[in-house]
mmCIF file of C-alpha atoms and ligand atoms in Angstrom:
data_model
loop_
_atom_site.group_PDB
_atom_site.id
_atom_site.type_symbol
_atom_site.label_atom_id
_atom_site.label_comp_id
_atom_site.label_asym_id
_atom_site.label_seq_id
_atom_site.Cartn_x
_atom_site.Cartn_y
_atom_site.Cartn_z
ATOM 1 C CA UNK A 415 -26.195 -5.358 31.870
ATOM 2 C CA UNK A 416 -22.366 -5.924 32.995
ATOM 3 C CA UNK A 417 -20.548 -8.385 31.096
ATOM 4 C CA UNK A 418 -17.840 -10.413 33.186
ATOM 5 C CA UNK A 419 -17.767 -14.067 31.638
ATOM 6 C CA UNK A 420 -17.466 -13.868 27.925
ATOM 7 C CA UNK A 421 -17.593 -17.294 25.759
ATOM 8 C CA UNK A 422 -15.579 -17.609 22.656
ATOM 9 C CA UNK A 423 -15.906 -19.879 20.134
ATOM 10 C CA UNK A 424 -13.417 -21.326 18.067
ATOM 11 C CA UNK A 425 -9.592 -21.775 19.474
ATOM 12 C CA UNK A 426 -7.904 -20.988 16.204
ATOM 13 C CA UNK A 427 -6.019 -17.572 14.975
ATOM 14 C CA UNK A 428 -8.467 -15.455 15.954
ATOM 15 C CA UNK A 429 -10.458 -16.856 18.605
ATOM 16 C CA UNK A 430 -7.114 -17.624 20.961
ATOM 17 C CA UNK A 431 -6.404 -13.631 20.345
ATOM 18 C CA UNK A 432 -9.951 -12.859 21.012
ATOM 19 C CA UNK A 433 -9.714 -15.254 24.543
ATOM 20 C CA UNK A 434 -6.061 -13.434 25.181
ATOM 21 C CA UNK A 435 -7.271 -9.913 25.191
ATOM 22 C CA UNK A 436 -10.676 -10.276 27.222
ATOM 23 C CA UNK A 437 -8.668 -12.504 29.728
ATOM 24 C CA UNK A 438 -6.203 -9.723 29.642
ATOM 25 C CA UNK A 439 -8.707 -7.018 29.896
ATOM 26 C CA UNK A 440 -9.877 -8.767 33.170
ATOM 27 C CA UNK A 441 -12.889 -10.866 31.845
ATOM 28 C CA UNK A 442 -13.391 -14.333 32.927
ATOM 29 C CA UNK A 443 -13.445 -16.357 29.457
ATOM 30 C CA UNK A 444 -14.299 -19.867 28.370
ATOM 31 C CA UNK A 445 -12.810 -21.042 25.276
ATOM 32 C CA UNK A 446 -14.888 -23.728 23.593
ATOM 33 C CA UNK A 447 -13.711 -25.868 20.380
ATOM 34 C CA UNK A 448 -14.845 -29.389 18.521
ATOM 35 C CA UNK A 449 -11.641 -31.045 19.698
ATOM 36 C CA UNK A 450 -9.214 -30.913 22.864
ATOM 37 C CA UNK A 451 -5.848 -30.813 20.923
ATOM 38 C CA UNK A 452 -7.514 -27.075 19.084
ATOM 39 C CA UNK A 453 -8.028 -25.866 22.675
ATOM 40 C CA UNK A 454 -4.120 -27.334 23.721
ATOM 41 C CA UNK A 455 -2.534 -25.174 20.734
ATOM 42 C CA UNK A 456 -5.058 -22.150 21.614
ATOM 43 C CA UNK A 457 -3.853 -21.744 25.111
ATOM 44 C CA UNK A 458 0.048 -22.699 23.873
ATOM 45 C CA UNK A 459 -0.051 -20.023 21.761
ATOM 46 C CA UNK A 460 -1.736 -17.891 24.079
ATOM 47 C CA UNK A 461 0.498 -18.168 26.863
ATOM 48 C CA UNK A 462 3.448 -17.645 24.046
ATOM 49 C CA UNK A 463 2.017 -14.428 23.246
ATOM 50 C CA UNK A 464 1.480 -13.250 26.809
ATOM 51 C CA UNK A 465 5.648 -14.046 27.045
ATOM 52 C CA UNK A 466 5.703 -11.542 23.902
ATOM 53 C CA UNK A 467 4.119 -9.103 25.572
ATOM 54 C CA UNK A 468 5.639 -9.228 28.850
ATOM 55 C CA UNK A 469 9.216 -9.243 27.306
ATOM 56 C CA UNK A 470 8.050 -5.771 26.355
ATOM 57 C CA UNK A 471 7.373 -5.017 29.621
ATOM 58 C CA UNK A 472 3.751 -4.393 28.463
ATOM 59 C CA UNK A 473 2.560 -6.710 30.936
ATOM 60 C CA UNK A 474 3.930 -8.108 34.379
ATOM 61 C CA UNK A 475 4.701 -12.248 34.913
ATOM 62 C CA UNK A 476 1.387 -11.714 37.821
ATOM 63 C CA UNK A 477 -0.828 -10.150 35.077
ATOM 64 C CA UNK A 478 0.201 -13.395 32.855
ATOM 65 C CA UNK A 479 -0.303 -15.770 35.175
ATOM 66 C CA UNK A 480 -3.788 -14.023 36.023
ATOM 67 C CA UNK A 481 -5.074 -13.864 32.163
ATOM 68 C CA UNK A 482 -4.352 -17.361 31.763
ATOM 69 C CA UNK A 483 -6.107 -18.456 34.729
ATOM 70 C CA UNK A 484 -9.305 -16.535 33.400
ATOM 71 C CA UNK A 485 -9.149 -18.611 30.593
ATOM 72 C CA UNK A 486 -11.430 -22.035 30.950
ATOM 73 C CA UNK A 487 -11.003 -24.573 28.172
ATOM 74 C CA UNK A 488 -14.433 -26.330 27.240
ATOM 75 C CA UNK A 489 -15.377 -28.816 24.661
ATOM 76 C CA UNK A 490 -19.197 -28.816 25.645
ATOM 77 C CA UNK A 491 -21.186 -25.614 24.035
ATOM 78 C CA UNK A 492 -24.159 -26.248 27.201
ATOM 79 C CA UNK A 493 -21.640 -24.293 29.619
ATOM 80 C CA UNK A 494 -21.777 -20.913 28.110
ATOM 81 C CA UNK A 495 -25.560 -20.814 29.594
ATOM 82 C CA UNK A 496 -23.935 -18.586 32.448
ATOM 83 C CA UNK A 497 -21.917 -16.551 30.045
ATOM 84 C CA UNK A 498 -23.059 -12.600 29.695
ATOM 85 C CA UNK A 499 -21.770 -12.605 26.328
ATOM 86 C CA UNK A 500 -20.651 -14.522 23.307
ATOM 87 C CA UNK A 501 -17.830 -13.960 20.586
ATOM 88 C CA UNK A 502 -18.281 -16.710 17.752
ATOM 89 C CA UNK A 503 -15.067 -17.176 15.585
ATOM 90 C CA UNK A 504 -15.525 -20.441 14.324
ATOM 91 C CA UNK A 505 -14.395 -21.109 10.857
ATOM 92 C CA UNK A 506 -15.554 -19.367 7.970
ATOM 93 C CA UNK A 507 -18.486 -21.668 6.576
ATOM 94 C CA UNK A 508 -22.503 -20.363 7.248
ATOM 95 C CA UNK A 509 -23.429 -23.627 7.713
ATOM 96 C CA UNK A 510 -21.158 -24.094 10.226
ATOM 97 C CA UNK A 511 -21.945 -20.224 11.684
ATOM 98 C CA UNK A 512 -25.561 -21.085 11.676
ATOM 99 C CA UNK A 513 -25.525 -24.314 13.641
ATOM 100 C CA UNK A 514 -23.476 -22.245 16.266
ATOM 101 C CA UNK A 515 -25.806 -19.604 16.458
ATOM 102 C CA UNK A 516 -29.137 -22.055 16.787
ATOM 103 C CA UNK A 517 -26.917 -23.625 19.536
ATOM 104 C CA UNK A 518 -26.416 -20.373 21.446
ATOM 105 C CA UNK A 519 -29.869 -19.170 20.895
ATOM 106 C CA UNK A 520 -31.330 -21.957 22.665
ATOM 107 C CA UNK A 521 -28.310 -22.060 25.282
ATOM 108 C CA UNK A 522 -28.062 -18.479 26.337
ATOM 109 C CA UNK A 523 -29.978 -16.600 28.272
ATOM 110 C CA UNK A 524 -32.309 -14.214 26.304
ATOM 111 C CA UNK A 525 -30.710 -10.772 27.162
ATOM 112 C CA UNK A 526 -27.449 -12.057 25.860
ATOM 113 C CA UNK A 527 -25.885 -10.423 23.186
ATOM 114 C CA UNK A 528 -24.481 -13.030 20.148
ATOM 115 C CA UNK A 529 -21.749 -11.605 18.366
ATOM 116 C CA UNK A 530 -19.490 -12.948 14.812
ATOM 117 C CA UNK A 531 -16.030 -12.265 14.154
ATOM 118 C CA UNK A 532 -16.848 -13.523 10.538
ATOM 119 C CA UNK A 533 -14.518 -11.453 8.228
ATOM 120 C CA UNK A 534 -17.455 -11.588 5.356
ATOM 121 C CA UNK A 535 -20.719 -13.166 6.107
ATOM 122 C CA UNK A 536 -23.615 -11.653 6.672
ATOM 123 C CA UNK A 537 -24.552 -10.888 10.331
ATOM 124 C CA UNK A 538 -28.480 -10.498 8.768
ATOM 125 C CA UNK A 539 -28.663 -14.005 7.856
ATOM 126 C CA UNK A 540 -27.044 -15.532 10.752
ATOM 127 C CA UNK A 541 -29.232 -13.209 12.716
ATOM 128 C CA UNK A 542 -32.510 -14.626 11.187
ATOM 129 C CA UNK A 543 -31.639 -17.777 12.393
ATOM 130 C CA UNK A 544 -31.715 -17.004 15.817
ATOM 131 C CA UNK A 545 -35.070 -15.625 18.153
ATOM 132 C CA UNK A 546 -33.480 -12.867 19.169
ATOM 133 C CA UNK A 547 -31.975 -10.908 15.687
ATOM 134 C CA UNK A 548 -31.884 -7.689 17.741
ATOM 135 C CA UNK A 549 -28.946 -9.082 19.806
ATOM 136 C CA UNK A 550 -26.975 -10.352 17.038
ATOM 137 C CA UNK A 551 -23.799 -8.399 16.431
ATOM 138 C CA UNK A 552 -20.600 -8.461 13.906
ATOM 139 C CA UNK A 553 -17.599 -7.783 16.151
ATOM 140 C CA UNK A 554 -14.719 -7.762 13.574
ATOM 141 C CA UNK A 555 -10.812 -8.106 15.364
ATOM 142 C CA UNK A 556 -7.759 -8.065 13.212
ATOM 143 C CA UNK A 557 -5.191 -10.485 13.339
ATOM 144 C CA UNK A 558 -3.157 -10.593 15.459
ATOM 145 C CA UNK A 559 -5.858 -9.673 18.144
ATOM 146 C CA UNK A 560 -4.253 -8.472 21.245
ATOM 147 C CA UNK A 561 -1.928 -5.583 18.881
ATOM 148 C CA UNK A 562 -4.718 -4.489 16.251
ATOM 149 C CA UNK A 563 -6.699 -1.447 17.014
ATOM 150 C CA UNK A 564 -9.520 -1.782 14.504
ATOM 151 C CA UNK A 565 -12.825 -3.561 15.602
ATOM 152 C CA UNK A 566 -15.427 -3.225 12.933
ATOM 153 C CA UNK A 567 -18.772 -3.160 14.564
ATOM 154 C CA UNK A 568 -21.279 -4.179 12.177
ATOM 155 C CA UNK A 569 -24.732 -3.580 12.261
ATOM 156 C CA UNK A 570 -27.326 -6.488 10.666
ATOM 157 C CA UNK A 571 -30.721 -5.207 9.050
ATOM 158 C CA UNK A 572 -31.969 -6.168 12.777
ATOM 159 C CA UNK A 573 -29.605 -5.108 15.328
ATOM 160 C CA UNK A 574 -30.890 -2.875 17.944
ATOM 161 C CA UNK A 575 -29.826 0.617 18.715
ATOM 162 C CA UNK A 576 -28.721 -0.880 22.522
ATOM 163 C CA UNK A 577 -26.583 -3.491 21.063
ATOM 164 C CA UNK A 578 -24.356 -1.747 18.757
ATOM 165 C CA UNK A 579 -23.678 0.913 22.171
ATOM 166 C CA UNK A 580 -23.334 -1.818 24.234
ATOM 167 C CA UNK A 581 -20.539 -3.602 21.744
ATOM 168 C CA UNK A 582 -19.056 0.190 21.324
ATOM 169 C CA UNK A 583 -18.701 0.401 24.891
ATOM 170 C CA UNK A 584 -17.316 -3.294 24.877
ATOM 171 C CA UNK A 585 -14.738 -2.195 22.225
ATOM 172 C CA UNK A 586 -13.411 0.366 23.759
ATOM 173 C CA UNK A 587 -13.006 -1.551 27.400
ATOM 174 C CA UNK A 588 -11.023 -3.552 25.590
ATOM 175 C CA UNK A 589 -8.614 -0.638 24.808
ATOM 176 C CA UNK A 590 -9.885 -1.076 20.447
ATOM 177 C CA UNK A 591 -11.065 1.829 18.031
ATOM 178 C CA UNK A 592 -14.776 0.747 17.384
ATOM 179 C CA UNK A 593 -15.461 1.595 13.575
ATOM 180 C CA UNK A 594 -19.415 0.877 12.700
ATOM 181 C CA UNK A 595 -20.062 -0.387 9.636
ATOM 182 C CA UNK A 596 -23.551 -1.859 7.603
ATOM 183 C CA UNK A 597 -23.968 -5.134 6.920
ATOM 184 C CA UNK A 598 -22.735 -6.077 3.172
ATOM 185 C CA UNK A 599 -20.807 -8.537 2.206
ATOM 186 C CA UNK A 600 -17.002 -8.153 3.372
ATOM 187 C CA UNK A 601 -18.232 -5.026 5.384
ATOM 188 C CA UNK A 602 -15.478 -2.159 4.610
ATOM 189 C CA UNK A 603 -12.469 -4.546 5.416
ATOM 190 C CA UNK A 604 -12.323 -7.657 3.460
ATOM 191 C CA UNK A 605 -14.650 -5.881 0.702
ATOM 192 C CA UNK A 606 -11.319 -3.472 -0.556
ATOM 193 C CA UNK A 607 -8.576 -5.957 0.966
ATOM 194 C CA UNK A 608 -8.893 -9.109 -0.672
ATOM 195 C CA UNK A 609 -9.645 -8.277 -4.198
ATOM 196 C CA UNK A 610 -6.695 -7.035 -3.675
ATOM 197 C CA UNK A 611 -4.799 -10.372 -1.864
ATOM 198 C CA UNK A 612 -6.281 -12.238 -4.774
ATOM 199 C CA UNK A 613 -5.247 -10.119 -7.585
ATOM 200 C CA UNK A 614 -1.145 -10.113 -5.779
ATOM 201 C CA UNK A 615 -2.180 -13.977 -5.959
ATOM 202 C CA UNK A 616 -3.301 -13.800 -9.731
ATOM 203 C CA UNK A 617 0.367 -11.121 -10.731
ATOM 204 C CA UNK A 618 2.129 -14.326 -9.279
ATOM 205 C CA UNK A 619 0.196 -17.112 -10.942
ATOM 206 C CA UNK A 620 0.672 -15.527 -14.563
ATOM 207 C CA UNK A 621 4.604 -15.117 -13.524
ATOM 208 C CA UNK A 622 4.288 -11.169 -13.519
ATOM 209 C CA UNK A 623 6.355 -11.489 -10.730
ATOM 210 C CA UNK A 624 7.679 -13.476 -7.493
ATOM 211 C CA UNK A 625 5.688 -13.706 -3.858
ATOM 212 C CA UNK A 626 9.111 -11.594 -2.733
ATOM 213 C CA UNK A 627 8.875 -9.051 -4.946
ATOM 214 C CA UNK A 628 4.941 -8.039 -5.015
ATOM 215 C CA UNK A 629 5.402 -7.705 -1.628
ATOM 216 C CA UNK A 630 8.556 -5.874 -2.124
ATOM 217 C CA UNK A 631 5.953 -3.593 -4.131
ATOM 218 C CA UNK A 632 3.602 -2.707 -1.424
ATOM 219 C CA UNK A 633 6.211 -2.448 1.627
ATOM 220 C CA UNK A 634 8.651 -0.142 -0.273
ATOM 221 C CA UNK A 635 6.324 1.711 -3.018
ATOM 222 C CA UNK A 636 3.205 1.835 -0.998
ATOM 223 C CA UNK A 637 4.492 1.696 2.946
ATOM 224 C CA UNK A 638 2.606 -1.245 3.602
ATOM 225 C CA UNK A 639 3.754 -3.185 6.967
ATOM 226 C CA UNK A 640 3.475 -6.225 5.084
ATOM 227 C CA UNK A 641 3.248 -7.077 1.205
ATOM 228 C CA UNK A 642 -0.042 -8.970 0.487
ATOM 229 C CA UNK A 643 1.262 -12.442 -0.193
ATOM 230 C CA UNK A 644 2.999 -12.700 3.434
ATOM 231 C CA UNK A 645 -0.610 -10.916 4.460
ATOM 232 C CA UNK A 646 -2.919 -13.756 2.708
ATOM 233 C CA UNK A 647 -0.391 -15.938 4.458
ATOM 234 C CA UNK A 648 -0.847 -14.993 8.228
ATOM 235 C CA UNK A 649 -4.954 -14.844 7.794
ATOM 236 C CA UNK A 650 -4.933 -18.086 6.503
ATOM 237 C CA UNK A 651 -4.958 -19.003 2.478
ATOM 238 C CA UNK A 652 -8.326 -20.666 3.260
ATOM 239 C CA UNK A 653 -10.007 -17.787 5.312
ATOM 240 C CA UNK A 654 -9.196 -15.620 1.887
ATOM 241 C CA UNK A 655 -10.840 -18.226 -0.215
ATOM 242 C CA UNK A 656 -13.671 -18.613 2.040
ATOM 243 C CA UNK A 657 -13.763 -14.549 1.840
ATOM 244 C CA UNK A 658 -13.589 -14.173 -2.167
ATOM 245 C CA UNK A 659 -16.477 -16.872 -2.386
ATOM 246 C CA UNK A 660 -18.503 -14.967 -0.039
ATOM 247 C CA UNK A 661 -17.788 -11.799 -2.025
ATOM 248 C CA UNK A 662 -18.504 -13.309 -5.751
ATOM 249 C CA UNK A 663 -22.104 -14.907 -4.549
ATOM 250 C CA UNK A 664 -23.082 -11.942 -2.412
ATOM 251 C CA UNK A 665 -22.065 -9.231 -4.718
ATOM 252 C CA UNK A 666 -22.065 -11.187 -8.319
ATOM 253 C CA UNK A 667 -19.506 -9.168 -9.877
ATOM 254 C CA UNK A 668 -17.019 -11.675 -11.613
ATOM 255 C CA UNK A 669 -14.469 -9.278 -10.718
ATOM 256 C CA UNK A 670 -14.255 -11.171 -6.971
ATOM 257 C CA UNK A 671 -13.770 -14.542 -8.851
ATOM 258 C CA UNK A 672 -10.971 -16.570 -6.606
ATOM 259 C CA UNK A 673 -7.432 -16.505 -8.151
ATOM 260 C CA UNK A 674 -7.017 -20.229 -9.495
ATOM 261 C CA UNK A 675 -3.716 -20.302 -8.025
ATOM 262 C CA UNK A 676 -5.487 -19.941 -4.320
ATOM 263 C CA UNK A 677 -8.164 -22.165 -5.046
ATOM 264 C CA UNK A 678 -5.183 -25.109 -5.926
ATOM 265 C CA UNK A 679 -3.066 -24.113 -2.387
ATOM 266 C CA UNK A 680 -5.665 -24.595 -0.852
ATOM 267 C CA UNK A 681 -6.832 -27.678 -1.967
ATOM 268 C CA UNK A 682 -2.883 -29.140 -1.246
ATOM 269 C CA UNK A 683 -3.598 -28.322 2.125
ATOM 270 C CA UNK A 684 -0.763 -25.137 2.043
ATOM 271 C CA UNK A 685 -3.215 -23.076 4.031
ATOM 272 C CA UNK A 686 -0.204 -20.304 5.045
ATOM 273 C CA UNK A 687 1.220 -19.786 8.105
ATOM 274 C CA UNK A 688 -0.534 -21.737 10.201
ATOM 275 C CA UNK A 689 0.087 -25.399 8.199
ATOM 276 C CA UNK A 690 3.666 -24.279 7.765
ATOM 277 C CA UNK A 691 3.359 -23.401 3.971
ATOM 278 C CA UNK A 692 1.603 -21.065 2.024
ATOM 279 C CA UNK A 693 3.333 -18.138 0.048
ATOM 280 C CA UNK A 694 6.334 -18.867 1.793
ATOM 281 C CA UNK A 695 7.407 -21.601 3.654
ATOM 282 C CA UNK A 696 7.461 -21.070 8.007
HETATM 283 N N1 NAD B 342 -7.491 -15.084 10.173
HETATM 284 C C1 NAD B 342 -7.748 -13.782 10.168
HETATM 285 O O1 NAD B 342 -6.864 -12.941 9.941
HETATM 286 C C2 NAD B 342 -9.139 -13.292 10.483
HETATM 287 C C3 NAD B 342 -9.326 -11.924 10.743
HETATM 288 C C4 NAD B 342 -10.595 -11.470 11.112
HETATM 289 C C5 NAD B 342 -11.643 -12.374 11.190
HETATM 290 N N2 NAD B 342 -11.441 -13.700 10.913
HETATM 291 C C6 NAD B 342 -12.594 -14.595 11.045
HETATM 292 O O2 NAD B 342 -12.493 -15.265 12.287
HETATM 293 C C7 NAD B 342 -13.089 -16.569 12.190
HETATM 294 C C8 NAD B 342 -12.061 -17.610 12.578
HETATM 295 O O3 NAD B 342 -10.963 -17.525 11.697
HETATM 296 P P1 NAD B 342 -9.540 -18.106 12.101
HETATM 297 O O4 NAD B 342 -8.553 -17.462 11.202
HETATM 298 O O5 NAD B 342 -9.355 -18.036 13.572
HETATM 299 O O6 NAD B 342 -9.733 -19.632 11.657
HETATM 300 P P2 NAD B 342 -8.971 -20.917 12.208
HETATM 301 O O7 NAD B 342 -9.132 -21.968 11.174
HETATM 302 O O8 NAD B 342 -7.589 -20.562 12.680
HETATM 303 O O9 NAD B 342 -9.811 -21.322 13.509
HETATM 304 C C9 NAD B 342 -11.152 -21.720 13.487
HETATM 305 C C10 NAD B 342 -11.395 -22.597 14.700
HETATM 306 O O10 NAD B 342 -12.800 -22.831 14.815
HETATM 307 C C11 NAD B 342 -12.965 -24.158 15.264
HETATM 308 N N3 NAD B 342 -14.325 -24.603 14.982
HETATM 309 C C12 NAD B 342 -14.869 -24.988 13.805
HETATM 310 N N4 NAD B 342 -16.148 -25.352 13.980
HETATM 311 C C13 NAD B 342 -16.421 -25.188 15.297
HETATM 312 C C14 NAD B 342 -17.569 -25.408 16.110
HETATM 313 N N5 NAD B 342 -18.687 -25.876 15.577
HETATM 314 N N6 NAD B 342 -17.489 -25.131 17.429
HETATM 315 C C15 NAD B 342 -16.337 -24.662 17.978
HETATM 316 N N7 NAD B 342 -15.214 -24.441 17.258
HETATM 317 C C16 NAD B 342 -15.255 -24.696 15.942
HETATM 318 C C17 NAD B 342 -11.898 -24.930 14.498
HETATM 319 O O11 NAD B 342 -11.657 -26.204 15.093
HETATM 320 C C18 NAD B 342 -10.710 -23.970 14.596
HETATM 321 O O12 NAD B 342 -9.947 -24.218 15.765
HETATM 322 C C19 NAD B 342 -13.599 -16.683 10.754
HETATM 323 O O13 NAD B 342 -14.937 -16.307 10.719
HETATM 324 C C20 NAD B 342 -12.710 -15.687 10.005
HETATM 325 O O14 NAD B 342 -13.329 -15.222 8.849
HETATM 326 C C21 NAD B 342 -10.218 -14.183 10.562
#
């Protein structure tokens, strides 16, 4: 089966690096989210980090104009019935996941491969609610998308032998390190990384020390890029809550309860980066 017109869903962090690098990669994409204004600041910052990219000279000003041409903005789910594959990266909710997947089972065509860039979730269950469970896949990018290596392929209970090879293949077309992994919740990723977000998050709630200097911690003591405050920050203070609540009912340790302090940013709408203020202020 050759894949050429990939659908993506979701125009936020991840699904407007998702659209970038298959568009870049030479894939025709449509980009599909609940409201046009998502899909406006998805191709902005698209075509902002195509400028990044070419004022590295990884890129020419022809290959940007070409990727962003690939890219088709769509508000209406019913046109990714000619689409040979589809990346969902819709906000971190099941309920929200499932709907999607219903949708896409009944709009697709039945060889199509369905595929989650859920950080946490569990590819079985969204695959049981779909006819075709064999064909359901966890295709894990890291943020930001068109840099990252890593893509965390993860196998549900039902995925097929074909569709993990055929995502493999995908992976690598795309220029990424595929890493397979079994379904569980977090996979490998999120399962050792944000316990450790949330306890950085719990050191600063009981004042063991300031958002500068944990991550002064990790980036000087432990040679981390980034500390894990200014980390939780750029994937989104509500995509870690959403994470350590998947973690704490799927796994039932109290060990992965949320830090207080998260739950409360959250809920003032400081949601990191992307809302301007999280950790730090942007
Ligand atoms: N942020 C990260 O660093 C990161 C890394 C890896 C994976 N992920 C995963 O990627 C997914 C997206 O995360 P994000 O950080 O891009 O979130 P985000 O909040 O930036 O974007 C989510 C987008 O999905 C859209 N959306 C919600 N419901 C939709 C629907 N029914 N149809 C179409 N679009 C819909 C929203 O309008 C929003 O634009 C999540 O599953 C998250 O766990 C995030």
């Amino acid at each position: 089966m050759s894949i050429e017109r990939v659908g993506i869903i979701g125009a936020g962090t991840m699904g407007n690096g998702i659209a970038h690098l298959f568009a870049r990669c030479g894939f025709e994409v449509l980009l599909c989210d609940v409201e046009q204004r998502f899909l406006d600041r998805g191709l902005e910052t698209i075509g902002e980090n195509l400028d990044r990219e070419l004022a590295r000279n990884k890129i020419t000003a022809a290959d940007k104009a070409a990727a962003l041409k690939r890219i088709v903005p769509v508000l209406e789910r019913s046109q990714f019935a000619n689409c040979d594959f589809v990346v969902e990266a819709a906000t971190e909710k099941f309920e929200i996941k499932a709907e999607i997947f219903r949708d896409l089972d009944r709009i697709c065509r039945p060889e199509i491969l369905l595929a989650s860039n859920t950080s946490s979730i569990s590819i079985t269950r969204l695959a049981a609610v779909t006819a075709r469970p064999e064909k359901i896949i966890g295709m894990h990018f890291f943020n930001p998308v068109p840099v990252m290596k890593l893509v965390e392929v993860i196998r549900g209970l039902d995925t097929a032998a074909e569709t993990f090879q055929i995502v493999r293949d995908l992976a690598l077309k795309l220029e990424k390190t595929p890493v397979e992994v079994n379904d569980a919740p977090g996979f490998v990723s999120n399962r050792v990384l944000m316990p450790m977000l949330n306890e950085a998050m719990y050191a600063v709630m009981e004042g063991v020390a300031t958002p500068e200097a944990v991550d002064e911690v990790f980036k000087l003591g432990m040679a981390h890029a980034m500390g894990p405050l200014t980390l939780a920050d750029f994937i989104g203070l509500d995509v870690c809550l959403d994470i350590m609540r998947v973690l704490q009912d799927g796994l039932g340790d109290p060990k992965y309860r949320p830090c207080p302090l998260l739950i409360k940013m959250v809920d003032a709408g400081w949601l990191g980066k992307k809302s301007g203020r999280g950790f730090y202020k942007y």
